mmCIF file of C-alpha atoms in Angstrom:
data_model
loop_
_atom_site.group_PDB
_atom_site.id
_atom_site.type_symbol
_atom_site.label_atom_id
_atom_site.label_comp_id
_atom_site.label_asym_id
_atom_site.label_seq_id
_atom_site.Cartn_x
_atom_site.Cartn_y
_atom_site.Cartn_z
ATOM 1 C CA MET Z 1 0.000 0.000 0.000
ATOM 2 C CA LYS Z 2 2.868 2.361 0.819
ATOM 3 C CA ALA Z 3 4.517 1.756 -2.549
ATOM 4 C CA LYS Z 4 1.202 2.335 -4.321
ATOM 5 C CA THR Z 5 0.670 5.624 -2.475
ATOM 6 C CA LEU Z 6 4.176 6.856 -3.301
ATOM 7 C CA SER Z 7 3.754 5.885 -6.957
ATOM 8 C CA LEU Z 8 0.522 7.865 -7.199
ATOM 9 C CA ALA Z 9 2.197 10.852 -5.537
ATOM 10 C CA ALA Z 10 5.062 10.642 -8.019
ATOM 11 C CA LEU Z 11 2.603 10.637 -10.920
ATOM 12 C CA LEU Z 12 0.852 13.697 -9.537
ATOM 13 C CA PHE Z 13 4.191 15.441 -9.110
ATOM 14 C CA SER Z 14 5.236 14.616 -12.695
ATOM 15 C CA ALA Z 15 1.928 15.725 -14.168
ATOM 16 C CA VAL Z 16 1.976 19.072 -12.386
ATOM 17 C CA PHE Z 17 5.554 19.913 -13.319
ATOM 18 C CA ALA Z 18 5.294 18.582 -16.887
ATOM 19 C CA SER Z 19 2.665 21.212 -17.603
ATOM 20 C CA GLN Z 20 5.230 23.887 -16.858
ATOM 21 C CA SER Z 21 7.313 23.079 -19.950
ATOM 22 C CA GLN Z 22 4.647 22.667 -22.615
ATOM 23 C CA ALA Z 23 4.386 25.158 -25.479
ATOM 24 C CA ALA Z 24 1.216 26.367 -27.163
ATOM 25 C CA LEU Z 25 1.384 26.542 -30.956
ATOM 26 C CA VAL Z 26 0.335 30.027 -32.037
ATOM 27 C CA TYR Z 27 0.785 29.797 -35.813
ATOM 28 C CA ASN Z 28 1.557 26.800 -38.002
ATOM 29 C CA GLY Z 29 3.162 27.700 -41.300
ATOM 30 C CA GLY Z 30 3.817 24.026 -41.966
ATOM 31 C CA ALA Z 31 6.881 21.806 -41.906
ATOM 32 C CA SER Z 32 9.413 21.630 -44.710
ATOM 33 C CA THR Z 33 8.468 19.983 -47.996
ATOM 34 C CA SER Z 34 12.193 19.229 -48.553
ATOM 35 C CA SER Z 35 11.664 20.417 -52.137
ATOM 36 C CA GLY Z 36 13.574 23.699 -52.060
ATOM 37 C CA GLY Z 37 13.355 27.167 -50.609
ATOM 38 C CA TYR Z 38 14.402 30.796 -50.845
ATOM 39 C CA TYR Z 39 17.755 32.331 -49.981
ATOM 40 C CA ALA Z 40 18.084 34.512 -46.888
ATOM 41 C CA ASP Z 41 21.838 34.929 -46.561
ATOM 42 C CA GLN Z 42 23.807 38.123 -46.016
ATOM 43 C CA GLY Z 43 26.484 36.917 -48.460
ATOM 44 C CA TYR Z 44 24.037 36.277 -51.289
ATOM 45 C CA THR Z 45 21.896 38.418 -53.601
ATOM 46 C CA TYR Z 46 18.843 37.852 -51.395
ATOM 47 C CA THR Z 47 19.820 38.748 -47.850
ATOM 48 C CA GLU Z 48 16.413 38.446 -46.164
ATOM 49 C CA THR Z 49 13.317 36.358 -46.850
ATOM 50 C CA GLY Z 50 9.973 36.211 -45.153
ATOM 51 C CA ALA Z 51 6.265 35.526 -45.326
ATOM 52 C CA HIS Z 52 2.936 37.112 -44.519
ATOM 53 C CA PHE Z 53 0.795 35.583 -41.754
ATOM 54 C CA MET Z 54 -2.271 36.355 -39.646
ATOM 55 C CA LEU Z 55 -3.653 34.971 -36.367
ATOM 56 C CA ASN Z 56 -7.283 34.062 -35.726
ATOM 57 C CA SER Z 57 -6.959 35.075 -32.072
ATOM 58 C CA ALA Z 58 -4.584 37.348 -30.185
ATOM 59 C CA SER Z 59 -1.606 35.711 -28.509
ATOM 60 C CA ALA Z 60 1.823 36.316 -27.076
ATOM 61 C CA VAL Z 61 4.733 34.668 -28.934
ATOM 62 C CA ASN Z 62 8.264 33.926 -27.745
ATOM 63 C CA SER Z 63 9.506 30.941 -29.749
ATOM 64 C CA ILE Z 64 10.033 30.007 -33.401
ATOM 65 C CA LYS Z 65 10.864 26.786 -35.234
ATOM 66 C CA TRP Z 66 11.904 26.778 -38.880
ATOM 67 C CA TRP Z 67 13.604 24.632 -41.532
ATOM 68 C CA GLY Z 68 16.385 25.275 -44.032
ATOM 69 C CA ALA Z 69 19.704 24.228 -45.562
ATOM 70 C CA TYR Z 70 22.975 25.436 -47.083
ATOM 71 C CA ASP Z 71 23.813 25.022 -50.752
ATOM 72 C CA GLY Z 72 27.181 23.558 -49.796
ATOM 73 C CA ASN Z 73 29.241 23.220 -46.605
ATOM 74 C CA GLN Z 74 26.959 22.577 -43.619
ATOM 75 C CA ASN Z 75 29.577 23.240 -40.933
ATOM 76 C CA GLN Z 76 29.139 26.985 -40.623
ATOM 77 C CA THR Z 77 28.393 29.255 -37.694
ATOM 78 C CA ASP Z 78 24.850 30.543 -38.141
ATOM 79 C CA ASN Z 79 23.879 34.029 -37.047
ATOM 80 C CA PHE Z 80 20.148 34.455 -37.578
ATOM 81 C CA PHE Z 81 18.218 37.707 -37.369
ATOM 82 C CA LEU Z 82 14.459 37.461 -36.901
ATOM 83 C CA ARG Z 83 12.184 40.389 -37.726
ATOM 84 C CA PHE Z 84 8.465 41.059 -37.472
ATOM 85 C CA TYR Z 85 6.904 43.736 -39.659
ATOM 86 C CA ALA Z 86 3.474 45.143 -40.212
ATOM 87 C CA GLY Z 87 2.511 43.000 -43.153
ATOM 88 C CA GLY Z 88 1.007 42.208 -46.446
ATOM 89 C CA ALA Z 89 2.519 40.583 -49.519
ATOM 90 C CA THR Z 90 5.671 42.568 -48.678
ATOM 91 C CA PRO Z 91 6.620 44.033 -45.277
ATOM 92 C CA GLY Z 92 5.599 47.388 -43.903
ATOM 93 C CA ALA Z 93 7.001 49.091 -40.801
ATOM 94 C CA LEU Z 94 9.460 47.114 -38.666
ATOM 95 C CA LEU Z 95 7.846 46.130 -35.343
ATOM 96 C CA TYR Z 96 10.349 43.813 -33.612
ATOM 97 C CA SER Z 97 13.877 42.609 -34.345
ATOM 98 C CA PHE Z 98 15.834 39.835 -32.594
ATOM 99 C CA ASN Z 99 19.357 38.494 -33.022
ATOM 100 C CA LEU Z 100 18.888 34.741 -32.530
ATOM 101 C CA GLY Z 101 22.540 33.871 -33.100
ATOM 102 C CA ALA Z 102 23.327 30.239 -33.897
ATOM 103 C CA SER Z 103 19.997 28.891 -32.513
ATOM 104 C CA ASN Z 104 19.281 25.204 -31.864
ATOM 105 C CA LYS Z 105 20.104 23.257 -35.041
ATOM 106 C CA THR Z 106 19.052 19.634 -35.632
ATOM 107 C CA ALA Z 107 19.531 17.463 -38.735
ATOM 108 C CA THR Z 108 16.172 16.145 -39.983
ATOM 109 C CA GLY Z 109 17.685 13.296 -42.010
ATOM 110 C CA ASN Z 110 16.134 14.684 -45.215
ATOM 111 C CA VAL Z 111 18.151 15.759 -48.245
ATOM 112 C CA MET Z 112 16.866 18.817 -50.062
ATOM 113 C CA LEU Z 113 16.909 18.773 -53.869
ATOM 114 C CA ASN Z 114 18.886 15.519 -53.683
ATOM 115 C CA ALA Z 115 21.967 17.494 -52.669
ATOM 116 C CA TRP Z 116 21.892 19.346 -49.342
ATOM 117 C CA ASN Z 117 21.231 18.225 -45.782
ATOM 118 C CA GLU Z 118 18.103 19.725 -44.248
ATOM 119 C CA TYR Z 119 18.001 21.101 -40.696
ATOM 120 C CA SER Z 120 15.337 22.258 -38.314
ATOM 121 C CA TYR Z 121 16.097 25.244 -36.109
ATOM 122 C CA GLN Z 122 14.487 26.471 -32.913
ATOM 123 C CA SER Z 123 15.018 29.589 -30.858
ATOM 124 C CA ALA Z 124 13.354 31.655 -28.143
ATOM 125 C CA PHE Z 125 13.087 35.442 -28.062
ATOM 126 C CA SER Z 126 11.546 38.120 -25.860
ATOM 127 C CA ALA Z 127 7.791 37.678 -25.677
ATOM 128 C CA PHE Z 128 5.466 40.190 -27.302
ATOM 129 C CA ASN Z 129 1.791 40.270 -28.268
ATOM 130 C CA LEU Z 130 0.292 39.729 -31.709
ATOM 131 C CA ALA Z 131 -3.235 40.937 -32.430
ATOM 132 C CA ALA Z 132 -5.989 38.889 -34.053
ATOM 133 C CA ASN Z 133 -6.978 39.354 -37.717
ATOM 134 C CA THR Z 134 -3.998 41.621 -38.346
ATOM 135 C CA SER Z 135 -1.501 41.235 -41.168
ATOM 136 C CA TYR Z 136 2.095 40.580 -40.116
ATOM 137 C CA PHE Z 137 5.242 39.717 -42.023
ATOM 138 C CA ILE Z 138 7.989 37.561 -40.494
ATOM 139 C CA SER Z 139 11.507 37.390 -41.928
ATOM 140 C CA LEU Z 140 14.866 35.658 -41.369
ATOM 141 C CA SER Z 141 18.356 36.684 -42.424
ATOM 142 C CA ASN Z 142 21.396 34.485 -41.788
ATOM 143 C CA GLN Z 143 24.541 36.571 -41.379
ATOM 144 C CA ASN Z 144 26.825 33.532 -41.178
ATOM 145 C CA SER Z 145 30.595 33.559 -41.446
ATOM 146 C CA GLY Z 146 30.912 31.071 -44.326
ATOM 147 C CA SER Z 147 30.895 31.436 -48.087
ATOM 148 C CA ASP Z 148 28.020 29.013 -48.792
ATOM 149 C CA ASN Z 149 24.483 30.321 -48.802
ATOM 150 C CA TRP Z 150 21.612 29.454 -46.484
ATOM 151 C CA PHE Z 151 18.017 29.179 -47.676
ATOM 152 C CA TRP Z 152 14.684 28.937 -45.886
ATOM 153 C CA ALA Z 153 12.732 25.796 -46.811
ATOM 154 C CA ASN Z 154 9.341 25.805 -48.470
ATOM 155 C CA GLY Z 155 6.502 24.802 -46.142
ATOM 156 C CA ASN Z 156 3.457 22.577 -46.543
ATOM 157 C CA GLY Z 157 1.235 24.956 -44.591
ATOM 158 C CA PRO Z 158 -1.056 27.742 -45.791
ATOM 159 C CA SER Z 159 -0.002 29.939 -48.694
ATOM 160 C CA ASN Z 160 1.657 32.875 -46.972
ATOM 161 C CA ASN Z 161 2.902 35.079 -49.814
ATOM 162 C CA GLY Z 162 6.652 34.995 -49.257
ATOM 163 C CA ALA Z 163 9.005 37.732 -50.377
ATOM 164 C CA SER Z 164 12.787 38.139 -50.629
ATOM 165 C CA TYR Z 165 14.946 41.236 -50.269
ATOM 166 C CA GLY Z 166 17.787 41.955 -52.665
ATOM 167 C CA GLY Z 167 17.862 45.738 -52.647
ATOM 168 C CA SER Z 168 14.079 45.840 -52.843
ATOM 169 C CA TRP Z 169 11.374 43.366 -51.852
ATOM 170 C CA LEU Z 170 10.341 40.823 -54.486
ATOM 171 C CA ASN Z 171 7.066 38.968 -53.969
ATOM 172 C CA THR Z 172 7.735 35.240 -54.486
ATOM 173 C CA GLY Z 173 4.301 33.965 -53.482
ATOM 174 C CA ALA Z 174 6.045 31.135 -51.619
ATOM 175 C CA SER Z 175 5.014 29.295 -48.474
ATOM 176 C CA LEU Z 176 7.834 29.025 -45.944
ATOM 177 C CA ALA Z 177 8.235 26.396 -43.224
ATOM 178 C CA PHE Z 178 7.911 27.806 -39.698
ATOM 179 C CA GLU Z 179 5.953 27.591 -36.463
ATOM 180 C CA LEU Z 180 5.382 30.279 -33.846
ATOM 181 C CA SER Z 181 4.731 29.270 -30.236
ATOM 182 C CA ASN Z 182 4.092 30.661 -26.791
ATOM 183 C CA ASP Z 183 6.248 28.650 -24.382
ATOM 184 C CA THR Z 184 4.626 30.236 -21.327
ATOM 185 C CA ALA Z 185 1.007 29.612 -22.342
ATOM 186 C CA THR Z 186 0.476 26.571 -20.101
ATOM 187 C CA GLN Z 187 2.295 27.997 -17.077
ATOM 188 C CA ALA Z 188 -0.916 29.156 -15.416
ATOM 189 C CA VAL Z 189 0.222 27.952 -11.964
ATOM 190 C CA SER Z 190 3.232 29.656 -10.417
ATOM 191 C CA ALA Z 191 6.070 27.606 -8.900
ATOM 192 C CA PRO Z 192 5.074 28.294 -5.241
ATOM 193 C CA ALA Z 193 1.460 27.457 -6.016
ATOM 194 C CA THR Z 194 2.545 24.281 -7.790
ATOM 195 C CA LEU Z 195 4.528 23.186 -4.748
ATOM 196 C CA GLY Z 196 1.483 23.914 -2.617
ATOM 197 C CA LEU Z 197 -0.696 21.729 -4.829
ATOM 198 C CA PHE Z 198 1.835 18.939 -4.619
ATOM 199 C CA GLY Z 199 1.874 19.225 -0.792
ATOM 200 C CA LEU Z 200 -1.920 19.083 -0.641
ATOM 201 C CA SER Z 201 -1.868 16.007 -2.892
ATOM 202 C CA LEU Z 202 0.515 14.238 -0.529
ATOM 203 C CA LEU Z 203 -1.607 15.232 2.490
ATOM 204 C CA ALA Z 204 -4.762 13.886 0.853
ATOM 205 C CA LEU Z 205 -3.029 10.619 0.046
ATOM 206 C CA GLY Z 206 -1.810 10.334 3.661
ATOM 207 C CA LEU Z 207 -5.290 10.914 5.069
ATOM 208 C CA ARG Z 208 -6.753 8.380 2.673
ATOM 209 C CA ARG Z 209 -4.201 5.799 3.799
ATOM 210 C CA ARG Z 210 -4.993 6.413 7.506
ATOM 211 C CA GLN Z 211 -8.730 6.023 6.847
ATOM 212 C CA ARG Z 212 -8.035 2.543 5.524
#
């Protein structure tokens, strides 16, 4: 009986604290199609590439996942810049800008265009609020140190009217692979309150055991 009580307490503890690390998906631009993409590399003609998007409901965002590849040597030091603009088919006024640096890079195992290794990337940034039913434009620019060029992968999500910058913005009409999330969305219970709930759970289990 003691072992059973402790096991149940451990499950309660795990469930409460697991909820602290979950992320809420805010916008799904789709995963990579592994079929190609658009350059967004400071050393190339097109230094910045992005896409229009819109949310159905207002939300804070503080995390992004995206997919891409290099057209050559993969072992380069990435230096990503993320920007949010007022949006349409091409960007309007700059709203937020973040230097993501190298970010979290993971090989997907896919080969893009039968030549280049595909990677997924993930990075957090300072949280800010996005309004509902409002046009935004998100962009990435990789200011890496190498000579090979990075490109943002096409996505299988909604058509989001991509555009690339090479002195002026060119509307490509492309869909780009990315997801926006709110990593704090499920953290409705503060750490002290969580510990309190865990203590009450243990007390309830102890009382139940004594009643038997």
